[in-house]
């Protein structure tokens, strides 16, 4: 695999196909008496979500509109994830469900992209068992989508376009549809060089490629000027930003430059690797109040022996040092993590070390995973795989401890009045809104009577009340109650009417 910097000419060649595709889609819509629609189903991490925003940007640029929930789309794209085995299983189950729809609408276009496409056995399976899938492409091939659509629509052939190269495409040249009114996802780098022995990502997303800081910052300035309140800087390992380039600024410097741009209330970043995070990043977070008071620092295991076999390049002591420095410097911030239980060779003693570090760090929340054997990774061939019953038992113990810590963290903010960035309607009830604190805590809250917005009183009990109208607004919310995975509150006042 090699990194290929896509030339402007090549990118223009793909983009030049957009007008003719647009014409064709418009004609098909007129013929049918209804515009053609699309749906993108996204699995996995925020990088996939960001990729889907590019896919949607391209689909909308050729004139497709997003299908409503009850509509069968004309163009359906599955953006897949393969980080754990259950992610694979879900895709094939979901694909099967679309067979009948394709039979009813022969012109329906179904494509599968994302990380699963970098595993040849998945391509073979689709070739053989899912003949109604029209195209497959890889996570680095999104910019080629106009050409894939062109080939399929004009030559009526199945297209398998998963390239071996790690393209570096600067996002400014690809249309992006930001799904949320308030949040812009901005990849700062692609790929991963770490080869943690359990992980498929370096195989599916290739080597680290950093975007230029000049491009990133000019994109951020544009986003701030167009009203985005929150920006999320994305990369598998943001702390190694720039290492693949000469004369590039460090991640801490990039974060500082982003924080200086007027307009953003929240700058978030994901994911930090404990081996690469510098103290400078922590001090930068402390210095700028518009950087989220939250650090996600995947620990994976608390045992130095396991960390070594995971190829993580840090031990328990180093992890604790960073975590505790963060706790000391930003005492009001939240610290979250990822933990894998049942990694090959994990002994009871290793597992107890994990529980011990969890207690010492008092994570505010954690994503906990049972080790999943991924073909092609080093750990998949380790001889000492852990029996499922032991994994289940340890997983239960970890969950019990972490749930108690998460709850106690939620309890600790009851009584506070915090600034919330409103995300819209909650999953609980139509008159309950949802949003996040600056420390990324999920808050469900009501608007009590007597609250005014633009001189008008809000009535959240009215039948035409639409909580989504507040998406992207900032408000002060008083936190009244802790729940296991969220907190409840009541709106005190809007900040930016
Ligand atoms: N099994 C279980 N969890 C995994 N993760 C990555 N690969 C695996 C695997 N093979 C988890 C890690 C990582 C998160 C995104 O997914 O904890 O940080
Ligand atoms: Fe996977 Fe490790 Fe890279 Fe994260 S740092 S994407 S866990 S290989």
Short mmCIF file of C-alpha atoms and ligand atoms in Angstrom, two decimals:
data_model
loop_
_atom_site.label_atom_id
_atom_site.label_comp_id
_atom_site.label_asym_id
_atom_site.label_seq_id
_atom_site.Cartn_x
_atom_site.Cartn_y
_atom_site.Cartn_z
CA UNK A 1 0.00 0.00 0.00
CA UNK A 2 1.22 3.46 -0.74
CA UNK A 3 -0.03 6.97 -0.21
CA UNK A 4 -1.09 8.75 -3.34
CA UNK A 5 -1.70 12.45 -3.27
CA UNK A 6 -4.57 12.91 -5.63
CA UNK A 7 -3.84 15.53 -8.22
CA UNK A 8 -6.30 18.34 -8.80
CA UNK A 9 -6.68 17.09 -12.40
CA UNK A 10 -7.70 13.64 -11.30
CA UNK A 11 -10.18 14.93 -8.77
CA UNK A 12 -11.61 17.33 -11.36
CA UNK A 13 -12.08 14.36 -13.68
CA UNK A 14 -14.35 12.67 -11.10
CA UNK A 15 -16.15 15.86 -10.27
CA UNK A 16 -16.67 16.62 -13.97
CA UNK A 17 -19.02 13.62 -14.16
CA UNK A 18 -21.42 15.27 -11.72
CA UNK A 19 -23.36 17.44 -14.27
CA UNK A 20 -24.17 14.52 -16.57
CA UNK A 21 -25.20 12.32 -13.62
CA UNK A 22 -27.36 15.14 -12.36
CA UNK A 23 -29.09 15.42 -15.73
CA UNK A 24 -29.75 11.72 -15.82
CA UNK A 25 -31.15 11.63 -12.29
CA UNK A 26 -33.38 14.63 -13.03
CA UNK A 27 -34.71 12.97 -16.21
CA UNK A 28 -35.44 9.72 -14.35
CA UNK A 29 -37.29 11.75 -11.70
CA UNK A 30 -39.42 13.52 -14.30
CA UNK A 31 -40.22 10.22 -16.02
CA UNK A 32 -41.36 8.74 -12.73
CA UNK A 33 -43.13 11.87 -11.58
CA UNK A 34 -41.20 11.85 -8.32
CA UNK A 35 -37.61 12.81 -7.48
CA UNK A 36 -35.09 10.00 -6.94
CA UNK A 37 -34.01 9.35 -3.36
CA UNK A 38 -31.06 7.95 -1.40
CA UNK A 39 -30.31 6.52 2.02
CA UNK A 40 -26.89 6.01 3.58
CA UNK A 41 -26.77 3.50 6.42
CA UNK A 42 -23.72 4.09 8.59
CA UNK A 43 -22.15 1.63 11.00
CA UNK A 44 -19.22 2.15 13.33
CA UNK A 45 -17.14 5.10 14.37
CA UNK A 46 -17.21 8.85 13.82
CA UNK A 47 -14.77 8.54 10.93
CA UNK A 48 -17.38 6.48 9.16
CA UNK A 49 -19.97 9.11 9.99
CA UNK A 50 -17.69 11.71 8.50
CA UNK A 51 -17.18 9.55 5.38
CA UNK A 52 -20.96 9.22 5.08
CA UNK A 53 -21.25 13.01 5.13
CA UNK A 54 -19.01 13.06 2.07
CA UNK A 55 -21.04 10.30 0.40
CA UNK A 56 -24.23 12.25 1.06
CA UNK A 57 -22.56 15.42 -0.22
CA UNK A 58 -21.82 13.67 -3.52
CA UNK A 59 -25.29 12.08 -3.75
CA UNK A 60 -26.97 15.42 -3.16
CA UNK A 61 -24.72 17.10 -5.69
CA UNK A 62 -26.15 14.81 -8.38
CA UNK A 63 -29.68 15.79 -7.37
CA UNK A 64 -30.76 12.94 -5.12
CA UNK A 65 -32.81 13.75 -2.03
CA UNK A 66 -32.73 11.86 1.24
CA UNK A 67 -35.47 9.21 1.45
CA UNK A 68 -37.92 9.57 4.31
CA UNK A 69 -38.00 6.80 6.89
CA UNK A 70 -40.99 5.01 5.35
CA UNK A 71 -39.70 5.27 1.78
CA UNK A 72 -37.72 2.64 -0.11
CA UNK A 73 -34.75 4.59 -1.53
CA UNK A 74 -33.54 4.44 -5.15
CA UNK A 75 -29.91 4.62 -4.07
CA UNK A 76 -28.92 2.74 -0.94
CA UNK A 77 -25.40 2.77 0.45
CA UNK A 78 -24.13 0.72 3.38
CA UNK A 79 -21.06 2.25 4.99
CA UNK A 80 -19.68 -0.69 6.96
CA UNK A 81 -17.52 -1.30 10.00
CA UNK A 82 -15.48 -4.40 10.80
CA UNK A 83 -13.92 -3.53 14.15
CA UNK A 84 -15.73 -6.39 15.90
CA UNK A 85 -17.31 -9.50 14.51
CA UNK A 86 -20.90 -8.53 15.31
CA UNK A 87 -20.49 -5.50 13.02
CA UNK A 88 -19.96 -7.88 10.06
CA UNK A 89 -22.88 -10.08 10.98
CA UNK A 90 -25.22 -7.10 11.13
CA UNK A 91 -24.36 -5.99 7.61
CA UNK A 92 -25.11 -9.32 5.96
CA UNK A 93 -28.38 -9.60 7.87
CA UNK A 94 -29.44 -6.12 6.79
CA UNK A 95 -28.41 -6.64 3.18
CA UNK A 96 -30.63 -9.71 2.96
CA UNK A 97 -33.62 -7.64 3.95
CA UNK A 98 -33.26 -5.48 0.81
CA UNK A 99 -33.47 -8.35 -1.69
CA UNK A 100 -37.26 -8.06 -1.97
CA UNK A 101 -37.10 -4.28 -2.39
CA UNK A 102 -34.66 -4.64 -5.23
CA UNK A 103 -36.99 -7.12 -6.91
CA UNK A 104 -39.77 -4.53 -6.78
CA UNK A 105 -37.57 -1.69 -8.00
CA UNK A 106 -35.15 -3.11 -10.58
CA UNK A 107 -33.45 0.25 -10.99
CA UNK A 108 -32.58 0.43 -7.33
CA UNK A 109 -28.83 0.97 -6.79
CA UNK A 110 -27.28 -0.80 -3.80
CA UNK A 111 -23.65 -0.25 -2.85
CA UNK A 112 -21.52 -1.37 0.06
CA UNK A 113 -18.47 0.61 1.16
CA UNK A 114 -16.38 1.16 4.29
CA UNK A 115 -13.91 -0.95 6.22
CA UNK A 116 -15.45 -4.37 5.49
CA UNK A 117 -14.64 -3.87 1.82
CA UNK A 118 -10.93 -4.01 2.55
CA UNK A 119 -11.30 -7.67 3.44
CA UNK A 120 -11.29 -9.77 0.32
CA UNK A 121 -13.50 -12.49 1.80
CA UNK A 122 -16.32 -9.98 2.19
CA UNK A 123 -16.04 -8.91 -1.45
CA UNK A 124 -16.10 -12.57 -2.52
CA UNK A 125 -19.17 -13.19 -0.40
CA UNK A 126 -20.99 -10.24 -1.95
CA UNK A 127 -19.95 -11.28 -5.46
CA UNK A 128 -21.32 -14.75 -4.91
CA UNK A 129 -24.25 -14.50 -2.52
CA UNK A 130 -25.55 -10.95 -2.98
CA UNK A 131 -25.93 -10.49 -6.76
CA UNK A 132 -28.26 -7.57 -6.19
CA UNK A 133 -25.43 -5.45 -4.77
CA UNK A 134 -24.34 -3.15 -7.63
CA UNK A 135 -21.10 -1.73 -6.32
CA UNK A 136 -18.43 -2.03 -3.64
CA UNK A 137 -15.80 0.58 -2.83
CA UNK A 138 -13.29 1.14 -0.05
CA UNK A 139 -12.97 3.80 2.66
CA UNK A 140 -10.32 5.65 0.67
CA UNK A 141 -12.33 5.65 -2.57
CA UNK A 142 -15.24 7.93 -1.74
CA UNK A 143 -14.10 10.70 -4.06
CA UNK A 144 -14.49 8.19 -6.92
CA UNK A 145 -18.20 7.74 -6.29
CA UNK A 146 -19.25 9.85 -9.32
CA UNK A 147 -17.21 7.54 -11.54
CA UNK A 148 -18.64 4.41 -9.88
CA UNK A 149 -22.19 5.70 -10.39
CA UNK A 150 -21.38 6.65 -13.97
CA UNK A 151 -20.07 3.17 -14.76
CA UNK A 152 -23.06 1.48 -13.19
CA UNK A 153 -25.66 3.73 -14.78
CA UNK A 154 -24.08 3.87 -18.24
CA UNK A 155 -22.58 0.41 -18.60
CA UNK A 156 -25.00 -1.45 -16.32
CA UNK A 157 -22.13 -3.48 -14.85
CA UNK A 158 -21.39 -4.34 -11.25
CA UNK A 159 -18.50 -2.20 -10.05
CA UNK A 160 -15.90 -3.45 -7.60
CA UNK A 161 -13.62 -0.50 -6.94
CA UNK A 162 -11.64 -1.08 -3.80
CA UNK A 163 -8.21 0.43 -4.35
CA UNK A 164 -4.96 -0.57 -2.72
CA UNK A 165 -3.73 2.99 -2.48
CA UNK A 166 -4.23 5.24 0.52
CA UNK A 167 -5.44 8.34 -1.26
CA UNK A 168 -5.06 11.65 0.43
CA UNK A 169 -7.93 13.76 -0.73
CA UNK A 170 -8.29 17.19 0.67
CA UNK A 171 -11.81 17.49 1.89
CA UNK A 172 -12.32 20.94 0.51
CA UNK A 173 -12.55 19.33 -2.94
CA UNK A 174 -15.27 16.84 -2.07
CA UNK A 175 -18.81 18.02 -1.34
CA UNK A 176 -19.70 17.38 2.31
CA UNK A 177 -23.17 17.40 3.80
CA UNK A 178 -22.91 18.17 7.51
CA UNK A 179 -25.75 16.13 8.99
CA UNK A 180 -26.18 18.11 12.16
CA UNK A 181 -26.89 21.81 12.14
CA UNK A 182 -24.56 22.48 15.04
CA UNK A 183 -21.76 19.97 14.63
CA UNK A 184 -19.17 19.73 11.90
CA UNK A 185 -17.02 16.62 11.71
CA UNK A 186 -13.59 17.50 10.38
CA UNK A 187 -11.07 14.73 9.70
CA UNK A 188 -7.54 16.00 10.30
CA UNK A 189 -5.84 12.75 9.35
CA UNK A 190 -6.65 9.36 7.92
CA UNK A 191 -5.34 5.89 8.72
CA UNK A 192 -3.33 4.43 11.56
CA UNK A 193 0.27 3.26 11.90
CA UNK A 194 -0.02 1.56 15.26
CA UNK A 195 -0.92 -2.04 14.52
CA UNK A 196 -2.37 -2.81 17.92
CA UNK A 197 -2.43 -6.59 17.67
CA UNK A 198 -6.24 -6.92 18.02
CA UNK A 199 -7.19 -4.19 15.56
CA UNK A 200 -8.12 -4.28 11.87
CA UNK A 201 -8.04 -0.52 11.33
CA UNK A 202 -4.46 -0.26 10.01
CA UNK A 203 -5.40 -2.88 7.41
CA UNK A 204 -8.67 -1.24 6.39
CA UNK A 205 -7.77 2.43 6.58
CA UNK A 206 -4.10 2.27 5.66
CA UNK A 207 -1.19 4.39 6.85
CA UNK A 208 -1.43 7.75 8.58
CA UNK A 209 -1.96 10.67 6.23
CA UNK A 210 -2.34 14.11 7.76
CA UNK A 211 -4.21 16.86 5.96
CA UNK A 212 -2.38 20.15 5.76
CA UNK A 213 -2.98 22.42 8.72
CA UNK A 214 -3.51 25.37 6.36
CA UNK A 215 -6.40 23.52 4.68
CA UNK A 216 -7.87 22.36 7.99
CA UNK A 217 -7.75 25.84 9.53
CA UNK A 218 -9.24 27.51 6.49
CA UNK A 219 -12.06 24.93 6.55
CA UNK A 220 -12.58 25.62 10.26
CA UNK A 221 -12.76 29.38 9.67
CA UNK A 222 -15.42 28.83 7.02
CA UNK A 223 -17.41 26.53 9.32
CA UNK A 224 -17.27 29.02 12.18
CA UNK A 225 -18.34 31.84 9.87
CA UNK A 226 -21.31 29.80 8.67
CA UNK A 227 -22.53 29.34 12.24
CA UNK A 228 -21.32 25.92 13.44
CA UNK A 229 -21.02 25.91 17.21
CA UNK A 230 -19.24 22.62 17.58
CA UNK A 231 -16.41 21.10 15.64
CA UNK A 232 -15.03 17.63 16.05
CA UNK A 233 -11.46 17.03 14.90
CA UNK A 234 -11.17 13.43 13.84
CA UNK A 235 -8.42 10.88 13.42
CA UNK A 236 -7.62 7.36 14.65
CA UNK A 237 -4.73 8.84 16.56
CA UNK A 238 -4.96 12.64 16.54
CA UNK A 239 -1.87 13.00 18.71
CA UNK A 240 0.39 11.81 15.93
CA UNK A 241 -1.01 14.50 13.64
CA UNK A 242 1.66 15.85 11.31
CA UNK A 243 4.24 13.16 12.04
CA UNK A 244 4.03 11.95 8.44
CA UNK A 245 4.90 15.38 7.08
CA UNK A 246 7.89 17.66 7.20
CA UNK A 247 7.39 21.07 8.81
CA UNK A 248 3.83 20.43 9.94
CA UNK A 249 2.57 21.80 13.25
CA UNK A 250 1.82 19.44 16.15
CA UNK A 251 -1.65 18.42 17.28
CA UNK A 252 -1.41 20.68 20.35
CA UNK A 253 -0.60 23.62 18.06
CA UNK A 254 -3.44 22.74 15.69
CA UNK A 255 -5.83 22.54 18.65
CA UNK A 256 -4.66 25.94 19.88
CA UNK A 257 -5.07 27.51 16.44
CA UNK A 258 -8.59 26.02 16.20
CA UNK A 259 -9.47 27.36 19.65
CA UNK A 260 -8.43 30.87 18.62
CA UNK A 261 -10.92 30.97 15.74
CA UNK A 262 -13.85 33.10 16.91
CA UNK A 263 -17.23 31.39 16.82
CA UNK A 264 -16.81 27.85 18.09
CA UNK A 265 -18.19 27.16 21.55
CA UNK A 266 -16.96 23.58 21.58
CA UNK A 267 -13.93 22.05 20.01
CA UNK A 268 -13.80 18.30 20.42
CA UNK A 269 -11.27 15.74 19.26
CA UNK A 270 -11.12 11.97 18.89
CA UNK A 271 -9.20 9.72 19.41
CA UNK A 272 -6.14 10.20 21.58
CA UNK A 273 -3.56 7.47 21.95
CA UNK A 274 -1.95 7.35 25.43
CA UNK A 275 1.49 6.74 23.91
CA UNK A 276 1.36 9.94 21.86
CA UNK A 277 -0.64 12.45 23.87
CA UNK A 278 1.64 15.26 25.00
CA UNK A 279 1.31 17.24 28.21
CA UNK A 280 1.04 20.24 25.91
CA UNK A 281 -2.38 18.99 24.74
CA UNK A 282 -3.59 18.90 28.34
CA UNK A 283 -2.24 22.42 29.01
CA UNK A 284 -3.85 23.68 25.78
CA UNK A 285 -7.17 22.22 26.91
CA UNK A 286 -6.75 24.03 30.21
CA UNK A 287 -5.94 27.33 28.53
CA UNK A 288 -8.92 27.53 26.16
CA UNK A 289 -12.41 27.31 27.58
CA UNK A 290 -13.91 26.53 24.17
CA UNK A 291 -12.08 23.20 24.05
CA UNK A 292 -14.37 20.50 25.39
CA UNK A 293 -13.69 19.59 29.02
CA UNK A 294 -13.44 15.94 28.07
CA UNK A 295 -10.68 13.56 27.13
CA UNK A 296 -11.29 10.16 25.60
CA UNK A 297 -8.16 8.16 26.33
CA UNK A 298 -8.53 4.49 25.38
CA UNK A 299 -6.78 2.37 27.98
CA UNK A 300 -7.66 -1.10 26.58
CA UNK A 301 -6.16 -2.89 29.58
CA UNK A 302 -4.70 -1.99 32.96
CA UNK A 303 -2.12 -4.76 32.85
CA UNK A 304 1.32 -3.84 31.53
CA UNK A 305 1.86 -7.41 30.31
CA UNK A 306 -1.36 -7.36 28.28
CA UNK A 307 -0.61 -3.85 26.97
CA UNK A 308 2.72 -5.16 25.72
CA UNK A 309 1.07 -8.03 23.86
CA UNK A 310 -1.47 -5.57 22.48
CA UNK A 311 1.48 -3.54 21.10
CA UNK A 312 0.21 -0.38 22.78
CA UNK A 313 3.66 1.08 23.62
CA UNK A 314 2.72 2.28 27.11
CA UNK A 315 2.39 0.53 30.44
CA UNK A 316 0.07 0.89 33.42
CA UNK A 317 2.29 3.48 35.06
CA UNK A 318 2.47 5.71 31.99
CA UNK A 319 -1.26 5.51 31.47
CA UNK A 320 -1.95 6.46 35.08
CA UNK A 321 0.52 9.31 34.90
CA UNK A 322 -1.31 10.91 31.95
CA UNK A 323 -4.78 10.21 33.34
CA UNK A 324 -3.94 11.61 36.75
CA UNK A 325 -2.22 14.68 35.30
CA UNK A 326 -5.40 15.34 33.32
CA UNK A 327 -7.51 14.90 36.47
CA UNK A 328 -5.26 17.30 38.39
CA UNK A 329 -5.08 20.01 35.73
CA UNK A 330 -8.75 19.85 34.68
CA UNK A 331 -10.64 18.74 37.78
CA UNK A 332 -14.04 19.68 36.32
CA UNK A 333 -13.49 17.68 33.12
CA UNK A 334 -14.58 14.17 32.25
CA UNK A 335 -12.26 11.31 31.37
CA UNK A 336 -13.57 8.38 29.33
CA UNK A 337 -11.97 5.27 27.92
CA UNK A 338 -12.22 2.05 25.90
CA UNK A 339 -11.49 -1.29 27.53
CA UNK A 340 -11.16 -4.74 26.00
CA UNK A 341 -11.88 -7.76 28.21
CA UNK A 342 -10.59 -11.23 27.44
CA UNK A 343 -7.60 -10.39 25.25
CA UNK A 344 -5.64 -13.62 24.53
CA UNK A 345 -3.57 -14.64 27.53
CA UNK A 346 -5.37 -12.29 29.96
CA UNK A 347 -5.06 -13.85 33.43
CA UNK A 348 -7.26 -13.14 36.44
CA UNK A 349 -4.37 -11.06 37.79
CA UNK A 350 -4.21 -9.01 34.56
CA UNK A 351 -7.94 -8.45 34.77
CA UNK A 352 -7.69 -7.33 38.39
CA UNK A 353 -5.07 -4.80 37.27
CA UNK A 354 -7.64 -3.41 34.82
CA UNK A 355 -10.25 -3.09 37.59
CA UNK A 356 -7.63 -1.41 39.76
CA UNK A 357 -6.78 1.24 37.15
CA UNK A 358 -10.48 1.81 36.45
CA UNK A 359 -10.94 2.59 40.14
CA UNK A 360 -7.91 4.85 40.27
CA UNK A 361 -8.96 6.83 37.20
CA UNK A 362 -12.65 6.89 38.13
CA UNK A 363 -13.65 7.06 34.48
CA UNK A 364 -16.79 9.10 33.95
CA UNK A 365 -17.86 6.52 31.38
CA UNK A 366 -16.28 3.74 29.38
CA UNK A 367 -16.90 1.75 26.23
CA UNK A 368 -16.30 -1.81 27.26
CA UNK A 369 -15.77 -4.57 24.71
CA UNK A 370 -15.33 -8.29 24.74
CA UNK A 371 -12.26 -9.20 22.70
CA UNK A 372 -13.26 -10.13 19.17
CA UNK A 373 -10.90 -12.27 17.09
CA UNK A 374 -10.36 -10.40 13.84
CA UNK A 375 -8.91 -12.38 10.92
CA UNK A 376 -5.63 -10.99 9.68
CA UNK A 377 -4.60 -9.42 12.99
CA UNK A 378 -1.68 -10.74 15.01
CA UNK A 379 -3.69 -11.54 18.13
CA UNK A 380 -6.09 -13.72 16.14
CA UNK A 381 -3.24 -16.26 15.92
CA UNK A 382 -2.24 -16.06 19.57
CA UNK A 383 -2.63 -19.54 21.03
CA UNK A 384 -4.11 -18.62 24.41
CA UNK A 385 -7.58 -17.36 23.45
CA UNK A 386 -9.82 -16.97 26.49
CA UNK A 387 -12.91 -19.19 26.79
CA UNK A 388 -16.20 -17.30 26.35
CA UNK A 389 -17.54 -18.11 29.82
CA UNK A 390 -14.52 -16.47 31.45
CA UNK A 391 -14.81 -13.42 29.16
CA UNK A 392 -18.52 -13.07 29.99
CA UNK A 393 -17.86 -13.35 33.70
CA UNK A 394 -15.06 -10.75 33.69
CA UNK A 395 -17.05 -8.46 31.43
CA UNK A 396 -19.92 -8.53 33.95
CA UNK A 397 -17.60 -7.55 36.79
CA UNK A 398 -16.07 -4.69 34.83
CA UNK A 399 -19.50 -3.43 33.82
CA UNK A 400 -20.71 -3.50 37.39
CA UNK A 401 -17.77 -1.41 38.57
CA UNK A 402 -17.94 1.04 35.67
CA UNK A 403 -21.72 1.46 35.96
CA UNK A 404 -21.29 2.45 39.59
CA UNK A 405 -18.57 4.97 38.64
CA UNK A 406 -20.65 6.39 35.78
CA UNK A 407 -23.63 6.82 38.08
CA UNK A 408 -21.57 8.47 40.77
CA UNK A 409 -20.03 10.80 38.17
CA UNK A 410 -23.54 11.73 37.03
CA UNK A 411 -24.61 12.29 40.63
CA UNK A 412 -21.67 14.62 41.22
CA UNK A 413 -23.10 17.26 38.87
CA UNK A 414 -26.63 17.33 40.32
CA UNK A 415 -27.26 20.85 41.61
CA UNK A 416 -25.00 22.48 38.99
CA UNK A 417 -26.27 24.85 36.32
CA UNK A 418 -24.39 24.07 33.13
CA UNK A 419 -24.13 25.33 29.60
CA UNK A 420 -25.81 22.87 27.24
CA UNK A 421 -25.52 22.69 23.48
CA UNK A 422 -28.96 21.52 22.41
CA UNK A 423 -29.04 18.58 20.00
CA UNK A 424 -32.84 18.44 19.55
CA UNK A 425 -35.61 16.11 20.59
CA UNK A 426 -34.71 13.47 23.17
CA UNK A 427 -35.37 9.77 22.76
CA UNK A 428 -37.54 9.82 25.90
CA UNK A 429 -40.51 12.12 25.14
CA UNK A 430 -41.48 14.76 22.53
CA UNK A 431 -41.42 17.59 25.06
CA UNK A 432 -38.00 16.60 26.44
CA UNK A 433 -34.90 18.05 24.78
CA UNK A 434 -31.47 16.55 24.68
CA UNK A 435 -28.05 18.11 24.67
CA UNK A 436 -24.55 17.91 26.09
CA UNK A 437 -22.57 19.76 28.70
CA UNK A 438 -19.15 21.09 27.85
CA UNK A 439 -17.78 17.93 29.46
CA UNK A 440 -19.81 15.81 27.00
CA UNK A 441 -22.38 14.63 29.52
CA UNK A 442 -25.75 13.73 28.03
CA UNK A 443 -28.56 15.84 29.50
CA UNK A 444 -32.29 15.35 28.94
CA UNK A 445 -34.25 18.37 30.06
CA UNK A 446 -37.62 20.08 30.00
CA UNK A 447 -38.52 23.68 29.33
CA UNK A 448 -40.63 24.81 32.30
CA UNK A 449 -43.44 27.29 31.79
CA UNK A 450 -42.50 30.95 31.84
CA UNK A 451 -39.39 30.63 29.60
CA UNK A 452 -39.33 33.10 26.74
CA UNK A 453 -37.54 33.02 23.42
CA UNK A 454 -37.53 36.10 21.17
CA UNK A 455 -40.16 37.67 23.40
CA UNK A 456 -42.55 34.72 23.12
CA UNK A 457 -43.34 32.22 25.85
CA UNK A 458 -42.53 28.60 24.99
CA UNK A 459 -45.24 26.04 25.61
CA UNK A 460 -43.65 22.59 25.48
CA UNK A 461 -47.04 20.94 26.11
CA UNK A 462 -48.56 22.42 22.93
CA UNK A 463 -49.43 19.85 20.28
CA UNK A 464 -47.28 21.63 17.66
CA UNK A 465 -44.23 21.89 19.96
CA UNK A 466 -41.14 20.86 18.01
CA UNK A 467 -38.06 20.28 20.18
CA UNK A 468 -35.84 20.08 17.09
CA UNK A 469 -36.28 23.82 16.45
CA UNK A 470 -33.79 24.42 19.29
CA UNK A 471 -31.03 22.29 17.72
CA UNK A 472 -27.72 24.11 17.87
CA UNK A 473 -28.74 26.64 20.51
CA UNK A 474 -26.93 27.12 23.80
CA UNK A 475 -28.84 27.21 27.08
CA UNK A 476 -28.19 27.14 30.79
CA UNK A 477 -29.73 24.04 32.33
CA UNK A 478 -30.03 23.17 35.97
CA UNK A 479 -29.13 19.51 36.58
CA UNK A 480 -31.74 17.93 38.82
CA UNK A 481 -31.28 14.18 38.75
CA UNK A 482 -28.73 11.51 37.90
CA UNK A 483 -29.63 8.50 35.77
CA UNK A 484 -27.35 5.54 35.01
CA UNK A 485 -26.12 6.90 31.64
CA UNK A 486 -27.35 10.49 31.57
CA UNK A 487 -28.65 13.30 33.74
CA UNK A 488 -31.96 15.13 33.83
CA UNK A 489 -32.49 18.85 34.11
CA UNK A 490 -34.59 21.91 33.59
CA UNK A 491 -33.86 24.83 31.30
CA UNK A 492 -33.06 28.07 33.11
CA UNK A 493 -32.49 30.40 30.13
CA UNK A 494 -31.33 30.48 26.54
CA UNK A 495 -27.89 31.98 26.03
CA UNK A 496 -28.00 33.12 22.41
CA UNK A 497 -31.50 34.15 21.40
N1 LIG B 1 -12.07 -6.69 19.89
C1 LIG B 1 -12.67 -5.93 20.82
N2 LIG B 1 -12.60 -4.59 20.83
C2 LIG B 1 -11.88 -3.99 19.87
N3 LIG B 1 -11.62 -2.69 19.61
C3 LIG B 1 -10.86 -2.61 18.52
N4 LIG B 1 -10.60 -3.84 18.04
C4 LIG B 1 -11.23 -4.72 18.87
C5 LIG B 1 -11.32 -6.13 18.91
N5 LIG B 1 -10.72 -6.91 18.00
C6 LIG B 1 -12.09 -1.61 20.48
C7 LIG B 1 -10.92 -0.86 21.11
C8 LIG B 1 -10.91 0.45 20.38
C9 LIG B 1 -12.37 0.63 20.05
C10 LIG B 1 -12.67 1.60 18.97
O1 LIG B 1 -12.79 -0.65 19.69
O2 LIG B 1 -11.20 -0.68 22.48
O3 LIG B 1 -10.41 1.51 21.15
FE1 LIG B 2 -6.74 0.30 16.06
FE2 LIG B 2 -4.71 0.78 17.75
FE3 LIG B 2 -4.93 2.21 15.47
FE4 LIG B 2 -6.68 2.59 17.46
S1 LIG B 2 -4.47 3.00 17.56
S2 LIG B 2 -7.17 2.36 15.25
S3 LIG B 2 -6.89 0.54 18.30
S4 LIG B 2 -4.52 0.00 15.61
#
